[in-house]
Structures are given as C-alpha cells and as structure tokens.
Amino acid sequence: MPKINGNEIRGGNVLEHNDGLWVAVKVDHVKPGKGGAFAQVEMKNLRNGSKLNERFRSADKVERVRLEQKDQQFLYETDGMLTFMDTETYEQIELPSDLLGERRPFLQDGMVAQIEYYESEALNVTLPQKVTCTVTETEPVVKGQTASKSFKPAVLDNGMRIMVPPFISVDEAIVVDTESMEYSERA
C-alpha cells in the first residue's frame, strides 16, 4: 500500500492507522506562526464507528488504503442486518443497517448500492445519489404562492419528512438527493 506524507491527507481518504482502518472526515491544514505546518485530521473508524482527532506533520508517513468498490443489489432486511447480493456471482453478504444511519429509509427493494471492500471484508454502503420517492402527505397548493422561494413540509412513502416547493402535491413522484436529504426535482 502506498505511504503518503501527513500533509497529503484529504477528506475521504482511507488510512491505516493504530492497527485500524480510518476514513478522514475533516482535514484542516494549519500553519502556526512558530513551528512546522501540520494537518489536523478528524477520522472515523470504518469497523466500529469511533472517532479520533489526530495531528500529522508533513514528515509523518501514513498508509493510504484503496477500497474495492462493487455494485450490489439490496435484497431484504432482517434483525437490523441488510442483505446484499453480488449480481455477477450471486454471493450474498450481510451488513448492519446502522451503516446507513438516517439515510436507511432511502434504501429500496432491488436497489443497486455500492459496497466498499477492504480485501474480502465489506466496510461501507453508499446509496445512489438520487432516489425517486412518492409524496404521501403535504399541504394543498395555494395559488400565488409559487413565486416565492418558500418550502412546505411533506411526508414521503418511506416515512421521511422533507421540505418541498409549494407546487408539489400528494401522490407526486419526486427525486430526493440522498446526501443532503433534500428535494432535488420532479421525477
């Protein structure tokens, strides 16, 4: 695995540090008035979810890990475990549903998600960036209110509550951004 200098760490990099796999969540490059520059890195453990703040000087060497990414189809959930299937080999794996956190309701039956592997160990799930949902509850359209940049609350078919533009009505299909968890466009 390639070793990189402490000042080359970027957000999203996966590092092997203290006998664990960590993803760099937030990186601040600091140049103090006295002494050498360093990178203040907030990291999250990919195996147990614990967090760590670490300081890396430019002379420090850290090992950068490349994760293999595979598209796999979501099958079902039982007892807090999500079951995914590799569409080429038909092998099935189980991952804890808390990996998705608050994005879990956007995972739909048959959806293809990206699973990240380190060697043969599955570590992370990434949903497609945009998901189509149906509005089940919202306030009625009020004439003349569409000109302003106002939003109204809506409940989606998966139980999520988001803000939508005033022209969206019940039973309408909309596209939701799974990263920001906000309305994107009409479907």
PDB file of N, CA and C in Angstrom, residues 1 18 20 29 38 53 57 74 84 96 103 107 109 113 116 136 145 152 154 169 178:
ATOM      1  N   MET A   1       0.841  -1.189   0.000  1.00  0.00           N
ATOM      2  CA  MET A   1       0.000   0.000   0.000  1.00  0.00           C
ATOM      3  C   MET A   1       0.880   1.243   0.000  1.00  0.00           C
ATOM      4  N   ASN A  18      -2.945   3.139  13.707  1.00  0.00           N
ATOM      5  CA  ASN A  18      -3.175   2.477  15.002  1.00  0.00           C
ATOM      6  C   ASN A  18      -3.875   1.128  14.831  1.00  0.00           C
ATOM      7  N   GLY A  20      -5.944   0.066  12.676  1.00  0.00           N
ATOM      8  CA  GLY A  20      -7.347   0.145  12.284  1.00  0.00           C
ATOM      9  C   GLY A  20      -7.487   0.847  10.950  1.00  0.00           C
ATOM     10  N   HIS A  29      -5.578  22.072   7.364  1.00  0.00           N
ATOM     11  CA  HIS A  29      -4.139  22.288   7.266  1.00  0.00           C
ATOM     12  C   HIS A  29      -3.816  23.558   8.044  1.00  0.00           C
ATOM     13  N   PHE A  38       1.122  21.502   9.979  1.00  0.00           N
ATOM     14  CA  PHE A  38       0.593  20.160  10.220  1.00  0.00           C
ATOM     15  C   PHE A  38      -0.845  20.078   9.726  1.00  0.00           C
ATOM     16  N   ASN A  53      -9.311  12.386  16.720  1.00  0.00           N
ATOM     17  CA  ASN A  53      -8.661  13.575  16.170  1.00  0.00           C
ATOM     18  C   ASN A  53      -7.170  13.355  16.267  1.00  0.00           C
ATOM     19  N   ARG A  57       2.216  15.739  11.022  1.00  0.00           N
ATOM     20  CA  ARG A  57       3.189  16.689  10.462  1.00  0.00           C
ATOM     21  C   ARG A  57       3.532  16.222   9.049  1.00  0.00           C
ATOM     22  N   PHE A  74     -29.675  -4.708  -3.250  1.00  0.00           N
ATOM     23  CA  PHE A  74     -30.272  -4.896  -1.932  1.00  0.00           C
ATOM     24  C   PHE A  74     -31.428  -5.877  -2.042  1.00  0.00           C
ATOM     25  N   PHE A  84     -27.297  -8.000   0.874  1.00  0.00           N
ATOM     26  CA  PHE A  84     -26.996  -7.564  -0.484  1.00  0.00           C
ATOM     27  C   PHE A  84     -26.504  -8.761  -1.282  1.00  0.00           C
ATOM     28  N   PRO A  96     -24.636  -4.398   8.842  1.00  0.00           N
ATOM     29  CA  PRO A  96     -25.559  -3.773   9.796  1.00  0.00           C
ATOM     30  C   PRO A  96     -26.248  -2.554   9.179  1.00  0.00           C
ATOM     31  N   ARG A 103     -30.011   7.731   6.499  1.00  0.00           N
ATOM     32  CA  ARG A 103     -30.330   7.516   5.081  1.00  0.00           C
ATOM     33  C   ARG A 103     -30.992   6.157   4.829  1.00  0.00           C
ATOM     34  N   LEU A 107     -33.132   3.352   1.128  1.00  0.00           N
ATOM     35  CA  LEU A 107     -32.761   2.076   0.526  1.00  0.00           C
ATOM     36  C   LEU A 107     -34.039   1.324   0.183  1.00  0.00           C
ATOM     37  N   ASP A 109     -36.188  -1.879  -2.037  1.00  0.00           N
ATOM     38  CA  ASP A 109     -36.025  -3.260  -2.510  1.00  0.00           C
ATOM     39  C   ASP A 109     -35.511  -3.268  -3.951  1.00  0.00           C
ATOM     40  N   ALA A 113     -26.717  -0.675  -4.712  1.00  0.00           N
ATOM     41  CA  ALA A 113     -25.897   0.212  -3.887  1.00  0.00           C
ATOM     42  C   ALA A 113     -24.439  -0.168  -4.084  1.00  0.00           C
ATOM     43  N   GLU A 116     -18.212  -1.041  -0.333  1.00  0.00           N
ATOM     44  CA  GLU A 116     -16.759  -0.880  -0.342  1.00  0.00           C
ATOM     45  C   GLU A 116     -16.116  -2.005   0.451  1.00  0.00           C
ATOM     46  N   THR A 136     -46.668  11.329   0.140  1.00  0.00           N
ATOM     47  CA  THR A 136     -47.919  10.772   0.665  1.00  0.00           C
ATOM     48  C   THR A 136     -48.738  11.811   1.415  1.00  0.00           C
ATOM     49  N   GLN A 145     -48.621  31.459  -4.424  1.00  0.00           N
ATOM     50  CA  GLN A 145     -47.503  31.259  -3.503  1.00  0.00           C
ATOM     51  C   GLN A 145     -46.283  30.671  -4.211  1.00  0.00           C
ATOM     52  N   LYS A 152     -42.618  23.828   1.826  1.00  0.00           N
ATOM     53  CA  LYS A 152     -43.595  23.306   2.773  1.00  0.00           C
ATOM     54  C   LYS A 152     -43.194  21.881   3.155  1.00  0.00           C
ATOM     55  N   ALA A 154     -43.368  17.867   3.771  1.00  0.00           N
ATOM     56  CA  ALA A 154     -44.023  16.749   3.084  1.00  0.00           C
ATOM     57  C   ALA A 154     -43.528  15.445   3.697  1.00  0.00           C
ATOM     58  N   SER A 169     -47.648  18.232  -5.025  1.00  0.00           N
ATOM     59  CA  SER A 169     -48.888  17.777  -4.395  1.00  0.00           C
ATOM     60  C   SER A 169     -48.793  16.294  -4.014  1.00  0.00           C
ATOM     61  N   THR A 178     -29.832  11.878  -1.812  1.00  0.00           N
ATOM     62  CA  THR A 178     -29.614  11.083  -0.603  1.00  0.00           C
ATOM     63  C   THR A 178     -28.481  11.621   0.271  1.00  0.00           C
TER      64      THR A 178
END
